[in-house]
mmCIF file of C-alpha atoms in Angstrom:
data_model
loop_
_atom_site.group_PDB
_atom_site.id
_atom_site.type_symbol
_atom_site.label_atom_id
_atom_site.label_comp_id
_atom_site.label_asym_id
_atom_site.label_seq_id
_atom_site.Cartn_x
_atom_site.Cartn_y
_atom_site.Cartn_z
ATOM 1 C CA MET E 243 92.220 22.104 156.575
ATOM 2 C CA ARG E 244 91.600 24.674 159.201
ATOM 3 C CA ILE E 245 95.373 24.996 159.743
ATOM 4 C CA LEU E 246 96.589 25.314 156.163
ATOM 5 C CA VAL E 247 94.156 28.371 155.398
ATOM 6 C CA PRO E 248 95.606 30.786 158.038
ATOM 7 C CA LEU E 249 98.794 29.860 157.729
ATOM 8 C CA ALA E 250 98.723 30.606 153.806
ATOM 9 C CA VAL E 251 97.106 33.854 154.690
ATOM 10 C CA LEU E 252 100.163 34.360 157.141
ATOM 11 C CA MET E 253 102.570 33.443 154.457
ATOM 12 C CA LEU E 254 101.003 36.019 151.841
ATOM 13 C CA ALA E 255 101.201 39.278 154.117
ATOM 14 C CA ALA E 256 105.020 38.215 155.193
ATOM 15 C CA ALA E 257 106.034 37.835 151.778
ATOM 16 C CA PRO E 258 106.067 42.023 150.922
ATOM 17 C CA ALA E 259 107.812 42.712 153.883
ATOM 18 C CA GLY E 260 110.751 40.569 153.290
ATOM 19 C CA ALA E 261 111.186 42.194 149.779
ATOM 20 C CA ALA E 262 113.764 44.955 149.554
ATOM 21 C CA SER E 263 112.020 48.337 148.562
ATOM 22 C CA VAL E 264 113.066 51.107 146.326
ATOM 23 C CA ASP E 265 114.006 54.409 148.095
ATOM 24 C CA ARG E 266 113.335 56.426 145.069
ATOM 25 C CA THR E 267 114.681 56.233 140.928
ATOM 26 C CA ASP E 268 118.047 56.059 140.012
ATOM 27 C CA PRO E 269 118.563 59.355 138.533
ATOM 28 C CA GLN E 270 120.437 57.541 135.524
ATOM 29 C CA HIS E 271 116.888 56.075 134.434
ATOM 30 C CA LEU E 272 115.458 59.728 133.882
ATOM 31 C CA THR E 273 116.011 61.782 130.501
ATOM 32 C CA PRO E 274 118.015 64.923 131.399
ATOM 33 C CA PRO E 275 116.043 68.488 131.339
ATOM 34 C CA PRO E 276 116.441 69.744 128.121
ATOM 35 C CA PRO E 277 118.993 72.925 127.743
ATOM 36 C CA GLY E 278 117.476 76.058 129.415
ATOM 37 C CA GLY E 279 115.247 74.370 131.355
ATOM 38 C CA TYR E 280 111.450 73.583 130.783
ATOM 39 C CA ASP E 281 109.616 76.721 129.648
ATOM 40 C CA LEU E 282 106.045 75.508 129.801
ATOM 41 C CA PRO E 283 103.159 77.832 129.205
ATOM 42 C CA LEU E 284 100.748 78.805 132.095
ATOM 43 C CA SER E 285 97.514 76.971 132.672
ATOM 44 C CA PRO E 286 94.547 78.415 131.483
ATOM 45 C CA PRO E 287 92.433 79.911 134.523
ATOM 46 C CA VAL E 288 89.982 77.652 135.898
ATOM 47 C CA VAL E 289 86.605 78.763 135.395
ATOM 48 C CA ARG E 290 83.252 77.353 136.170
ATOM 49 C CA PHE E 291 81.947 77.355 132.411
ATOM 50 C CA PRO E 292 84.927 77.150 129.805
ATOM 51 C CA LEU E 293 85.247 80.227 127.759
ATOM 52 C CA PRO E 294 84.700 80.109 123.935
ATOM 53 C CA SER E 295 87.680 79.930 121.631
ATOM 54 C CA GLN E 296 89.930 82.876 121.375
ATOM 55 C CA TRP E 297 90.591 84.866 117.958
ATOM 56 C CA LEU E 298 94.075 85.459 117.514
ATOM 57 C CA THR E 299 95.191 88.181 114.618
ATOM 58 C CA ILE E 300 98.961 87.717 113.870
ATOM 59 C CA LYS E 301 100.952 90.698 112.308
ATOM 60 C CA GLY E 302 104.223 89.327 112.912
ATOM 61 C CA ASP E 303 106.433 91.782 110.368
ATOM 62 C CA VAL E 304 104.691 94.786 111.919
ATOM 63 C CA ASP E 305 105.798 96.375 115.547
ATOM 64 C CA TRP E 306 103.079 96.789 118.022
ATOM 65 C CA ARG E 307 104.181 100.550 118.298
ATOM 66 C CA LYS E 308 102.949 100.799 114.740
ATOM 67 C CA ALA E 309 99.731 98.989 114.838
ATOM 68 C CA GLY E 310 97.673 102.068 115.901
ATOM 69 C CA VAL E 311 97.692 105.358 117.441
ATOM 70 C CA PHE E 312 98.391 105.763 121.125
ATOM 71 C CA ASP E 313 95.775 107.568 123.155
ATOM 72 C CA LYS E 314 96.697 108.950 126.072
ATOM 73 C CA LYS E 315 93.092 109.872 127.400
ATOM 74 C CA LEU E 316 92.177 106.421 127.055
ATOM 75 C CA SER E 317 95.449 104.952 128.914
ATOM 76 C CA ASP E 318 94.387 107.115 132.043
ATOM 77 C CA ALA E 319 90.833 105.697 132.055
ATOM 78 C CA CYS E 320 92.319 102.115 131.599
ATOM 79 C CA ALA E 321 94.768 102.804 134.196
ATOM 80 C CA THR E 322 91.752 103.786 136.510
ATOM 81 C CA ARG E 323 89.811 101.007 135.391
ATOM 82 C CA ASN E 324 86.952 102.793 133.396
ATOM 83 C CA PHE E 325 88.345 102.086 130.055
ATOM 84 C CA THR E 326 89.033 98.070 130.204
ATOM 85 C CA GLU E 327 88.650 94.790 128.563
ATOM 86 C CA LYS E 328 85.522 92.859 129.935
ATOM 87 C CA LEU E 329 87.475 89.472 129.610
ATOM 88 C CA PRO E 330 91.334 90.311 129.457
ATOM 89 C CA MET E 331 92.746 88.895 126.299
ATOM 90 C CA ARG E 332 89.449 87.321 125.028
ATOM 91 C CA PHE E 333 90.703 88.492 121.736
ATOM 92 C CA ARG E 334 94.417 89.085 120.993
ATOM 93 C CA ALA E 335 96.750 90.518 118.407
ATOM 94 C CA ALA E 336 100.043 88.964 117.770
ATOM 95 C CA TYR E 337 102.790 91.920 116.826
ATOM 96 C CA LYS E 338 106.460 91.319 116.668
ATOM 97 C CA GLY E 339 107.568 91.103 120.529
ATOM 98 C CA GLU E 340 104.136 91.427 122.063
ATOM 99 C CA ILE E 341 100.410 90.217 122.453
ATOM 100 C CA LEU E 342 98.241 93.105 122.629
ATOM 101 C CA GLY E 343 94.291 92.412 123.976
ATOM 102 C CA VAL E 344 91.785 93.466 121.587
ATOM 103 C CA ALA E 345 88.084 95.260 122.284
ATOM 104 C CA PHE E 346 85.847 96.828 119.648
ATOM 105 C CA GLY E 347 84.392 100.370 120.205
ATOM 106 C CA HIS E 348 80.722 99.145 119.277
ATOM 107 C CA GLY E 349 81.122 97.277 122.578
ATOM 108 C CA LEU E 350 82.653 93.816 121.918
ATOM 109 C CA ASN E 351 84.750 92.899 125.128
ATOM 110 C CA LEU E 352 85.021 96.755 125.908
ATOM 111 C CA ASN E 353 84.080 98.052 129.355
ATOM 112 C CA ASP E 354 83.139 101.661 128.949
ATOM 113 C CA PRO E 355 81.343 103.460 131.654
ATOM 114 C CA GLY E 356 82.130 106.944 130.785
ATOM 115 C CA LYS E 357 81.190 106.323 126.957
ATOM 116 C CA LEU E 358 84.715 107.208 125.453
ATOM 117 C CA ALA E 359 84.932 104.524 122.723
ATOM 118 C CA ASP E 360 84.182 105.624 119.164
ATOM 119 C CA PRO E 361 82.291 102.523 117.570
ATOM 120 C CA LYS E 362 84.357 102.826 114.439
ATOM 121 C CA MET E 363 87.460 102.047 116.163
ATOM 122 C CA ILE E 364 89.313 98.823 117.460
ATOM 123 C CA TYR E 365 91.290 99.346 120.997
ATOM 124 C CA LEU E 366 94.708 97.531 121.462
ATOM 125 C CA PHE E 367 95.473 97.077 125.420
ATOM 126 C CA ARG E 368 99.449 96.658 126.398
ATOM 127 C CA ASN E 369 99.300 95.954 130.125
ATOM 128 C CA GLY E 370 95.540 96.240 130.259
ATOM 129 C CA ASP E 371 95.253 94.680 133.643
ATOM 130 C CA SER E 372 97.370 97.016 135.272
ATOM 131 C CA THR E 373 98.080 100.587 136.155
ATOM 132 C CA GLN E 374 100.551 100.936 133.095
ATOM 133 C CA CYS E 375 97.758 100.237 130.829
ATOM 134 C CA GLY E 376 98.451 101.697 127.454
ATOM 135 C CA VAL E 377 95.863 102.137 124.548
ATOM 136 C CA LEU E 378 96.412 101.993 121.122
ATOM 137 C CA LYS E 379 93.325 102.522 118.620
ATOM 138 C CA MET E 380 92.822 101.842 115.016
ATOM 139 C CA PRO E 381 90.315 102.401 112.498
ATOM 140 C CA ASN E 382 87.953 99.196 111.817
ATOM 141 C CA ASP E 383 88.050 98.868 108.125
ATOM 142 C CA ASP E 384 84.711 96.601 108.404
ATOM 143 C CA PRO E 385 82.263 97.643 105.666
ATOM 144 C CA ARG E 386 79.114 96.592 108.450
ATOM 145 C CA ILE E 387 80.865 99.312 110.919
ATOM 146 C CA SER E 388 82.063 102.096 108.715
ATOM 147 C CA SER E 389 78.269 102.368 106.664
ATOM 148 C CA LYS E 390 76.375 102.742 109.928
ATOM 149 C CA PRO E 391 75.388 106.280 110.917
ATOM 150 C CA GLU E 392 77.424 108.048 113.807
ATOM 151 C CA ALA E 393 75.517 107.916 116.676
ATOM 152 C CA THR E 394 74.476 110.658 118.724
ATOM 153 C CA ARG E 395 75.656 110.511 122.457
ATOM 154 C CA GLN E 396 73.801 111.755 125.033
ATOM 155 C CA PRO E 397 75.538 113.169 128.112
#
């Protein structure tokens, strides 16, 4: 009995060594890549706490240049990081050929240390995280916003 147990263990250990090993999978077993390659979306950023769901407003038939009025002063402030979105692309607007970041003049998702924003406007950011930032503004038609009196600003 004592001789049989080590002999059985020795035979089990030697069995895989004698088997033929496969170096790699035969290319014929894999499906070919689709024409044009794989166009996979980028993964979302890894954050400690997951972000709430993002809102997406779609205006597929309108060009992004006609979405609002271009504002040079706010675009220059955006390029110097003085008028930006708090969380880039937290709110998004999809127009024909472009996706723009959205911030609201009353302060939602807006970093405005110079107090340049009008509370009754919506701001659209194109390339909002670069020095080539462009800001378009459009009126906020929400009746809750338009019914508020104009706030007095103190310098």
